[in-house]
Short mmCIF file of C-alpha atoms and ligand atoms in Angstrom, two decimals:
data_model
loop_
_atom_site.label_atom_id
_atom_site.label_comp_id
_atom_site.label_asym_id
_atom_site.label_seq_id
_atom_site.Cartn_x
_atom_site.Cartn_y
_atom_site.Cartn_z
CA MET A 3 11.71 -9.80 -10.02
CA ILE A 4 10.50 -9.90 -6.39
CA LYS A 5 10.61 -6.39 -4.99
CA LYS A 6 12.15 -5.77 -1.57
CA LYS A 7 9.66 -4.49 1.00
CA ILE A 8 10.84 -1.65 3.20
CA LEU A 9 8.66 -0.63 6.14
CA VAL A 10 9.20 2.99 7.20
CA THR A 11 7.47 3.93 10.46
CA GLY A 12 6.62 7.59 11.05
CA GLY A 13 6.74 8.34 7.33
CA ALA A 14 4.07 11.03 7.65
CA GLY A 15 6.31 13.10 9.94
CA PHE A 16 9.19 15.43 9.20
CA ILE A 17 12.26 13.21 8.75
CA GLY A 18 10.37 10.00 7.96
CA GLY A 19 8.37 11.94 5.35
CA ASN A 20 11.50 13.21 3.64
CA PHE A 21 13.01 9.72 3.82
CA VAL A 22 9.93 8.08 2.24
CA GLN A 23 10.05 10.54 -0.68
CA TYR A 24 13.81 10.04 -1.07
CA MET A 25 13.48 6.23 -1.12
CA VAL A 26 10.38 6.02 -3.35
CA LYS A 27 12.11 8.18 -5.98
CA LYS A 28 15.59 6.65 -5.69
CA TYR A 29 14.61 2.97 -5.55
CA PRO A 30 11.75 2.03 -7.91
CA GLN A 31 12.86 -1.59 -7.31
CA TYR A 32 11.74 -1.34 -3.65
CA ASP A 33 8.19 -1.17 -2.31
CA ILE A 34 8.06 1.46 0.43
CA TYR A 35 5.40 1.02 3.12
CA ASN A 36 4.76 4.09 5.27
CA LEU A 37 3.22 3.09 8.61
CA ASP A 38 2.01 6.03 10.68
CA LEU A 39 -0.67 6.76 13.28
CA LEU A 40 -1.14 10.31 11.94
CA THR A 41 -0.83 12.07 15.29
CA TYR A 42 -0.73 15.89 15.35
CA ALA A 43 2.77 15.58 13.78
CA GLY A 44 1.76 13.36 10.88
CA ASP A 45 0.45 14.70 7.60
CA LEU A 46 -0.01 12.89 4.30
CA THR A 47 -0.59 15.90 2.04
CA LYS A 48 3.20 16.13 1.64
CA HIS A 49 3.16 12.85 -0.31
CA HIS A 50 0.85 13.84 -3.16
CA GLU A 51 3.74 13.64 -5.66
CA ILE A 52 4.62 10.03 -4.83
CA GLU A 53 1.15 8.62 -4.06
CA ASN A 54 0.63 7.30 -7.57
CA LEU A 55 4.13 6.09 -8.36
CA GLY A 56 3.18 2.47 -7.69
CA ASN A 57 5.91 1.68 -5.14
CA TYR A 58 4.44 3.70 -2.24
CA PHE A 59 1.85 2.33 0.22
CA PHE A 60 0.34 3.81 3.37
CA ILE A 61 -0.78 1.92 6.47
CA LYS A 62 -2.47 3.73 9.34
CA ALA A 63 -1.53 1.99 12.61
CA ASP A 64 -0.20 2.55 16.12
CA ILE A 65 3.24 0.99 16.64
CA ALA A 66 2.33 0.33 20.29
CA ASP A 67 -0.68 -1.79 19.28
CA SER A 68 0.86 -5.28 19.26
CA VAL A 69 -2.24 -7.06 17.93
CA THR A 70 -2.40 -4.87 14.82
CA ILE A 71 1.37 -4.85 14.29
CA ASN A 72 1.69 -8.63 14.66
CA SER A 73 -1.13 -9.34 12.22
CA LEU A 74 0.33 -6.86 9.72
CA PHE A 75 3.73 -8.58 9.91
CA GLU A 76 2.09 -11.99 9.37
CA LYS A 77 0.57 -10.64 6.16
CA GLU A 78 3.49 -8.59 4.81
CA LYS A 79 6.97 -10.13 5.02
CA PHE A 80 9.01 -6.95 5.27
CA ASP A 81 12.70 -7.22 4.35
CA TYR A 82 13.85 -4.03 6.08
CA ILE A 83 12.44 -1.70 8.73
CA VAL A 84 13.48 1.91 9.19
CA HIS A 85 11.95 3.13 12.42
CA PHE A 86 11.28 6.85 12.79
CA ALA A 87 7.85 6.86 14.47
CA ALA A 88 8.07 8.60 17.81
CA GLU A 89 6.84 11.42 19.94
CA SER A 90 9.63 13.84 19.14
CA HIS A 91 9.13 17.23 20.81
CA VAL A 92 11.07 17.91 24.03
CA ASP A 93 8.65 20.63 25.19
CA ARG A 94 5.66 18.29 24.84
CA SER A 95 7.56 15.60 26.78
CA ILE A 96 7.96 18.02 29.68
CA THR A 97 4.21 18.61 29.92
CA ASP A 98 3.06 15.06 29.02
CA PRO A 99 5.78 12.39 29.44
CA GLU A 100 3.45 9.36 29.45
CA ILE A 101 2.78 9.12 25.70
CA PHE A 102 6.56 9.36 25.13
CA VAL A 103 7.15 6.18 27.11
CA LYS A 104 4.24 4.40 25.41
CA THR A 105 5.14 5.30 21.84
CA ASN A 106 8.91 5.49 21.99
CA VAL A 107 9.66 2.60 24.34
CA LEU A 108 6.72 0.20 24.09
CA GLY A 109 6.14 0.97 20.39
CA THR A 110 9.77 0.18 19.56
CA GLN A 111 9.62 -3.10 21.50
CA VAL A 112 6.41 -4.14 19.70
CA LEU A 113 8.10 -3.55 16.32
CA LEU A 114 11.28 -5.38 17.34
CA ASN A 115 9.25 -8.36 18.46
CA ALA A 116 7.26 -8.48 15.24
CA ALA A 117 10.51 -8.16 13.24
CA LYS A 118 12.02 -11.03 15.22
CA GLN A 119 9.01 -13.26 14.47
CA ILE A 120 9.29 -12.87 10.70
CA GLY A 121 13.09 -12.62 10.45
CA ILE A 122 14.25 -9.50 8.62
CA HIS A 123 17.46 -8.36 6.91
CA LYS A 124 17.83 -5.24 9.01
CA PHE A 125 16.07 -2.99 11.54
CA VAL A 126 17.40 0.58 11.49
CA HIS A 127 16.42 2.47 14.62
CA VAL A 128 16.56 6.24 14.19
CA SER A 129 17.59 7.82 17.46
CA THR A 130 19.00 11.12 18.60
CA ASP A 131 22.19 12.67 20.00
CA GLU A 132 20.03 13.84 22.92
CA VAL A 133 20.43 10.36 24.48
CA TYR A 134 24.00 11.39 25.40
CA GLY A 135 22.74 14.27 27.56
CA GLU A 136 24.47 17.61 27.20
CA LEU A 137 27.97 18.92 26.56
CA ASP A 138 29.44 22.05 28.10
CA PHE A 139 30.53 24.97 25.93
CA ASP A 140 34.09 23.68 25.31
CA PRO A 141 34.12 23.60 21.47
CA THR A 142 36.63 20.73 21.36
CA THR A 143 34.26 18.20 22.97
CA PHE A 144 31.85 16.07 20.93
CA PHE A 145 29.49 13.13 21.38
CA THR A 146 31.03 9.90 20.05
CA GLU A 147 29.28 6.54 19.89
CA GLU A 148 31.14 5.64 23.11
CA THR A 149 29.80 8.61 25.10
CA PRO A 150 27.69 7.22 27.98
CA LEU A 151 23.93 7.64 27.70
CA GLN A 152 22.83 10.35 30.13
CA PRO A 153 19.49 11.64 28.84
CA ASN A 154 17.98 14.61 30.66
CA SER A 155 14.45 15.17 29.28
CA PRO A 156 11.55 12.71 29.28
CA TYR A 157 11.89 12.71 25.47
CA SER A 158 15.58 11.83 25.44
CA ALA A 159 15.12 9.32 28.27
CA SER A 160 12.42 7.56 26.25
CA LYS A 161 14.69 7.50 23.17
CA ALA A 162 17.65 6.18 25.21
CA SER A 163 15.36 3.48 26.61
CA SER A 164 14.31 2.51 23.10
CA ASP A 165 17.97 2.36 22.02
CA LEU A 166 18.67 -0.07 24.86
CA ILE A 167 15.75 -2.32 23.90
CA VAL A 168 17.04 -2.34 20.30
CA ARG A 169 20.50 -3.28 21.57
CA ALA A 170 19.00 -6.05 23.71
CA TYR A 171 17.23 -7.59 20.70
CA TYR A 172 20.57 -7.65 18.91
CA GLU A 173 22.56 -9.06 21.83
CA THR A 174 19.92 -11.56 22.97
CA TYR A 175 18.19 -12.71 19.79
CA GLY A 176 20.71 -11.69 17.13
CA LEU A 177 18.20 -9.38 15.43
CA PRO A 178 20.20 -7.50 12.74
CA ILE A 179 20.05 -3.87 13.80
CA ASN A 180 21.69 -0.49 13.44
CA ILE A 181 21.10 2.55 15.61
CA THR A 182 21.64 6.04 14.22
CA ARG A 183 21.95 9.07 16.50
CA CYS A 184 21.68 12.34 14.69
CA SER A 185 21.80 15.98 15.64
CA ASN A 186 18.98 18.50 15.16
CA ASN A 187 17.47 18.20 11.68
CA TYR A 188 16.01 21.05 9.66
CA GLY A 189 14.64 21.44 6.14
CA PRO A 190 11.36 21.07 4.21
CA TYR A 191 8.25 19.84 6.07
CA HIS A 192 9.66 20.54 9.53
CA PHE A 193 6.70 20.88 11.88
CA PRO A 194 6.37 24.56 12.82
CA GLU A 195 6.58 24.14 16.59
CA LYS A 196 10.34 23.37 16.40
CA LEU A 197 12.78 26.29 16.52
CA ILE A 198 13.68 26.84 12.83
CA PRO A 199 10.23 26.51 11.20
CA LEU A 200 8.63 28.30 14.15
CA THR A 201 10.99 31.23 13.63
CA ILE A 202 10.51 31.33 9.85
CA SER A 203 6.71 31.18 10.05
CA ARG A 204 6.47 33.78 12.83
CA VAL A 205 8.95 36.19 11.27
CA LEU A 206 7.07 35.99 7.97
CA ASN A 207 3.91 36.96 9.89
CA ASP A 208 5.76 39.75 11.82
CA GLN A 209 5.14 37.90 15.09
CA LYS A 210 7.44 37.70 18.11
CA VAL A 211 9.91 34.81 18.20
CA PRO A 212 10.29 33.16 21.62
CA VAL A 213 13.93 32.46 22.52
CA TYR A 214 14.40 30.38 25.67
CA GLY A 215 16.68 31.73 28.42
CA ASN A 216 19.59 33.75 27.06
CA GLY A 217 19.61 32.08 23.61
CA LYS A 218 23.17 30.77 24.11
CA ASN A 219 22.30 27.06 24.04
CA ILE A 220 23.98 25.35 21.10
CA ARG A 221 22.60 22.80 18.65
CA ASP A 222 24.44 21.05 15.77
CA TRP A 223 22.21 21.42 12.69
CA LEU A 224 21.85 18.70 10.04
CA HIS A 225 19.91 19.17 6.81
CA VAL A 226 17.24 16.49 6.56
CA ILE A 227 18.34 15.39 3.08
CA ASP A 228 21.87 14.75 4.36
CA HIS A 229 20.27 12.71 7.14
CA CYS A 230 18.22 10.68 4.62
CA ALA A 231 21.39 9.89 2.66
CA ALA A 232 23.10 8.76 5.88
CA ILE A 233 20.26 6.39 6.76
CA ASP A 234 20.20 5.01 3.21
CA LEU A 235 23.92 4.26 3.57
CA VAL A 236 23.53 2.65 7.00
CA LEU A 237 20.61 0.57 5.72
CA HIS A 238 22.69 -0.81 2.84
CA GLU A 239 26.26 -0.75 4.19
CA GLY A 240 26.15 -0.40 8.00
CA THR A 241 27.87 -3.10 10.04
CA ILE A 242 25.24 -5.14 11.85
CA GLY A 243 24.95 -4.19 15.54
CA GLU A 244 26.75 -0.85 15.07
CA VAL A 245 25.71 2.60 16.29
CA TYR A 246 26.34 5.56 13.97
CA ASN A 247 26.38 9.24 14.98
CA VAL A 248 25.15 11.55 12.21
CA GLY A 249 25.98 15.25 12.28
CA GLY A 250 27.74 17.82 10.20
CA HIS A 251 29.71 20.13 12.53
CA ASN A 252 27.21 22.94 12.12
CA GLU A 253 27.04 24.27 15.65
CA ARG A 254 25.10 27.46 16.22
CA THR A 255 23.62 29.17 19.27
CA ASN A 256 19.85 29.47 19.13
CA LEU A 257 20.23 33.23 18.96
CA GLU A 258 22.53 32.93 15.92
CA VAL A 259 19.96 30.73 14.20
CA VAL A 260 17.10 33.13 14.89
CA LYS A 261 19.14 36.19 13.85
CA THR A 262 20.20 34.49 10.58
CA ILE A 263 16.56 33.84 9.69
CA ILE A 264 15.47 37.37 10.60
CA GLU A 265 18.31 38.87 8.55
CA THR A 266 17.63 36.64 5.53
CA LEU A 267 13.97 37.66 5.58
CA GLY A 268 14.91 41.34 5.93
CA LYS A 269 13.05 41.82 9.22
CA SER A 270 13.96 43.49 12.52
CA GLU A 271 15.66 41.83 15.50
CA ASP A 272 13.01 43.56 17.63
CA LEU A 273 10.93 40.46 16.85
CA ILE A 274 13.12 38.46 19.28
CA GLU A 275 11.56 37.96 22.70
CA PHE A 276 13.53 36.21 25.43
CA VAL A 277 11.15 33.98 27.39
CA GLU A 278 11.41 31.72 30.41
CA ASP A 279 13.96 28.96 29.89
CA ARG A 280 12.94 25.36 29.15
CA LEU A 281 13.11 23.12 32.24
CA GLY A 282 16.35 21.10 32.24
CA HIS A 283 17.41 22.83 29.00
CA ASP A 284 20.46 20.96 27.60
CA LYS A 285 23.32 23.42 27.04
CA ARG A 286 25.02 22.04 23.96
CA TYR A 287 24.91 19.14 21.50
CA ALA A 288 27.74 18.43 19.04
CA ILE A 289 28.43 15.28 17.03
CA ASP A 290 31.64 13.55 16.08
CA PRO A 291 30.60 11.88 12.78
CA THR A 292 33.92 10.06 12.12
CA ARG A 293 32.34 6.59 11.96
CA MET A 294 29.73 7.74 9.42
CA GLU A 295 32.43 9.45 7.37
CA LYS A 296 34.45 6.21 7.32
CA LEU A 297 31.35 4.47 5.97
CA GLY A 298 31.42 6.97 3.09
CA TRP A 299 28.97 9.68 4.19
CA LYS A 300 29.57 13.38 3.88
CA PRO A 301 26.97 16.15 4.29
CA THR A 302 26.25 18.19 1.17
CA TYR A 303 24.84 21.24 2.96
CA THR A 304 26.64 23.76 5.14
CA PHE A 305 24.40 25.56 7.61
CA GLU A 306 24.46 28.62 5.33
CA THR A 307 23.36 26.77 2.18
CA GLY A 308 20.88 24.63 4.11
CA ILE A 309 19.14 27.46 5.93
CA ALA A 310 18.89 29.46 2.69
CA GLN A 311 17.28 26.46 0.93
CA THR A 312 14.94 25.92 3.89
CA ILE A 313 13.78 29.54 4.09
CA GLU A 314 13.17 29.49 0.34
CA TRP A 315 11.11 26.29 0.74
CA TYR A 316 8.94 27.85 3.47
CA LEU A 317 8.41 30.92 1.27
CA ASN A 318 7.29 28.70 -1.63
CA ASN A 319 5.15 26.33 0.44
CA LYS A 320 3.11 28.65 2.61
CA GLU A 321 -0.09 26.68 2.10
CA TRP A 322 1.51 23.64 3.77
CA TRP A 323 2.55 25.35 7.01
CA GLU A 324 -0.40 27.76 7.08
CA GLN A 325 -2.86 24.85 7.26
CA ILE A 326 -0.79 23.47 10.16
CA ILE A 327 -0.52 26.64 12.23
CA SER A 328 -4.29 27.08 12.24
CA GLY A 329 -6.56 24.96 14.43
CA ALA A 330 -5.09 22.72 17.14
CA TYR A 331 -1.61 24.24 16.74
CA GLN A 332 -2.94 27.59 18.02
CA SER A 333 -4.13 26.18 21.32
CA TYR A 334 -0.78 24.39 21.78
CA PHE A 335 1.01 27.68 21.17
CA GLU A 336 -1.15 29.55 23.67
CA ARG A 337 -0.54 26.90 26.36
CA GLN A 338 3.22 26.87 25.72
CA TYR A 339 4.06 30.58 25.46
CA THR A 340 2.95 33.87 27.01
CA LEU A 341 4.39 36.32 24.52
CA LYS A 342 3.88 40.06 24.86
P1 LIG B 7 7.89 13.98 13.85
O1 LIG B 7 7.27 14.27 15.18
O2 LIG B 7 7.87 15.03 12.80
O3 LIG B 7 7.20 12.68 13.21
C1 LIG B 7 6.86 11.56 13.97
C2 LIG B 7 5.88 10.73 13.16
O4 LIG B 7 5.58 9.54 13.93
C3 LIG B 7 4.54 11.43 12.88
O5 LIG B 7 4.16 11.25 11.55
C4 LIG B 7 3.57 10.72 13.82
O6 LIG B 7 2.24 10.69 13.31
C5 LIG B 7 4.19 9.33 13.90
N1 LIG B 7 3.79 8.63 15.14
C6 LIG B 7 3.78 9.12 16.40
N2 LIG B 7 3.32 8.19 17.25
C7 LIG B 7 3.06 7.08 16.51
C8 LIG B 7 2.58 5.79 16.82
N3 LIG B 7 2.26 5.45 18.09
N4 LIG B 7 2.45 4.88 15.84
C9 LIG B 7 2.76 5.21 14.55
N5 LIG B 7 3.19 6.43 14.19
C10 LIG B 7 3.35 7.35 15.16
O7 LIG B 7 9.36 13.50 14.18
P2 LIG B 7 10.69 13.73 13.34
O8 LIG B 7 11.26 15.04 13.69
O9 LIG B 7 10.44 13.39 11.93
O10 LIG B 7 11.62 12.62 14.00
C11 LIG B 7 11.66 11.30 13.46
C12 LIG B 7 12.59 10.46 14.30
O11 LIG B 7 13.88 11.04 14.32
C13 LIG B 7 12.15 10.33 15.76
O12 LIG B 7 12.38 9.03 16.19
C14 LIG B 7 13.06 11.30 16.49
O13 LIG B 7 13.29 10.88 17.82
C15 LIG B 7 14.32 11.24 15.65
N6 LIG B 7 15.12 12.47 15.66
C16 LIG B 7 14.60 13.65 15.27
C17 LIG B 7 15.41 14.79 15.25
C18 LIG B 7 14.91 16.12 14.76
O14 LIG B 7 15.68 17.08 14.75
N7 LIG B 7 13.67 16.25 14.32
C19 LIG B 7 16.73 14.72 15.67
C20 LIG B 7 17.22 13.49 16.11
C21 LIG B 7 16.41 12.37 16.07
P1 LIG B 8 13.80 22.28 19.31
O1 LIG B 8 13.58 22.70 17.89
O2 LIG B 8 12.60 22.07 20.17
O3 LIG B 8 14.74 21.00 19.29
P2 LIG B 8 15.50 20.23 20.52
O4 LIG B 8 14.87 20.64 21.80
O5 LIG B 8 15.23 18.79 20.20
O6 LIG B 8 16.93 20.61 20.42
O7 LIG B 8 14.70 23.37 19.99
C1 LIG B 8 15.97 23.72 19.48
C2 LIG B 8 16.60 24.72 20.43
O8 LIG B 8 15.83 25.92 20.37
C3 LIG B 8 16.56 24.27 21.89
O9 LIG B 8 17.76 24.71 22.53
C4 LIG B 8 15.38 25.01 22.48
C5 LIG B 8 15.33 26.29 21.66
N1 LIG B 8 13.97 26.86 21.45
C6 LIG B 8 13.73 28.21 21.73
O10 LIG B 8 14.63 28.95 22.17
N2 LIG B 8 12.47 28.69 21.52
C7 LIG B 8 11.45 27.92 21.06
O11 LIG B 8 10.31 28.42 20.90
C8 LIG B 8 11.72 26.54 20.75
C9 LIG B 8 10.63 25.63 20.23
C10 LIG B 8 13.01 26.06 20.96
#
């Protein structure tokens, strides 16, 4: 039997890493290739359990390096590509937008072009609800796939640009694609500079938790395993050319999220410190997942069950996040925040 070859970009990061593990375990009949540059956000230690399973392979490469990507694609005839690799942190995009354009826009175009040369079954581009811009606080409004793209941060603008290049390869060359746009993910292996893991790790160390502005901005939280299942479904069943919004109606203010974590860990709310707001801070994100639900997807976690599982995971995997919050992470933190 010839095994199908699935290329996963960004499989050393948070969501891509969870997806690689999910696919390697679920589909022994597929060979899963994890291509990642191993930036500050990439880490391979998370894959020790799957390294020797025989259907997992790692390739270190930059998606924006067309020479390397083209020669790799000449060698390996991938059947499917699931594209996660990106610069993903809004705060970093505010201080250093350039790498976001290079990786997220140029890198995506390089991959699309290589995919077009070899002819593939499908290219799934993992995007974000942030491409739609922001919603106001009216709880009856949601992002649908028809909401116009109005990105506000350099990060979301670079992701929206990449979505448009993906669309162009479909419309112009007939490349078989899907685009998924999900809400904020959380769960195991979330890099501890994003809100939820940052809060868990700092509360566990009795350190102040920085909350931007008044803490009333709203995000719609999606457990990463529910996201992996959604991408698996889109990969196998998604209608070619279609965009799918992925989210689970789990809207919470940032302050609610932080307070839930503090309460679960039995610590004091005195740890909360309101700090200067993020520039251009989007007020609210909320997803209408009807199209995904019609495809047969349903999240298995509520925010309550998901956050409990996540906190438990961080308690049981201290060595993973402790090695990350030492070293280079510290200097990032000092540049980003001036906490009392
Ligand atoms: P992440 O930052 O944790 O991981 C990104 C991975 O990409 C890292 O392993 C990094 O080393 C790799 N990478 C970066 N530049 C690269 C390059 N030039 N070449 C090859 N690899 C490179 O990101 P994440 O949170 O796992 O997000 C994955 C994808 O999902 C991104 O495309 C992001 O835009 C999207 N997304 C994330 C969220 C979220 O809540 N985290 C929400 C919506 C969409
Ligand atoms: P983040 O995890 O960076 O994801 P995104 O910006 O992609 O939504 O932030 C989630 C929310 O938490 C966002 O509204 C900004 C806020 N936030 C804080 O209040 N303090 C922090 O230290 C961080 C990192 C985020």
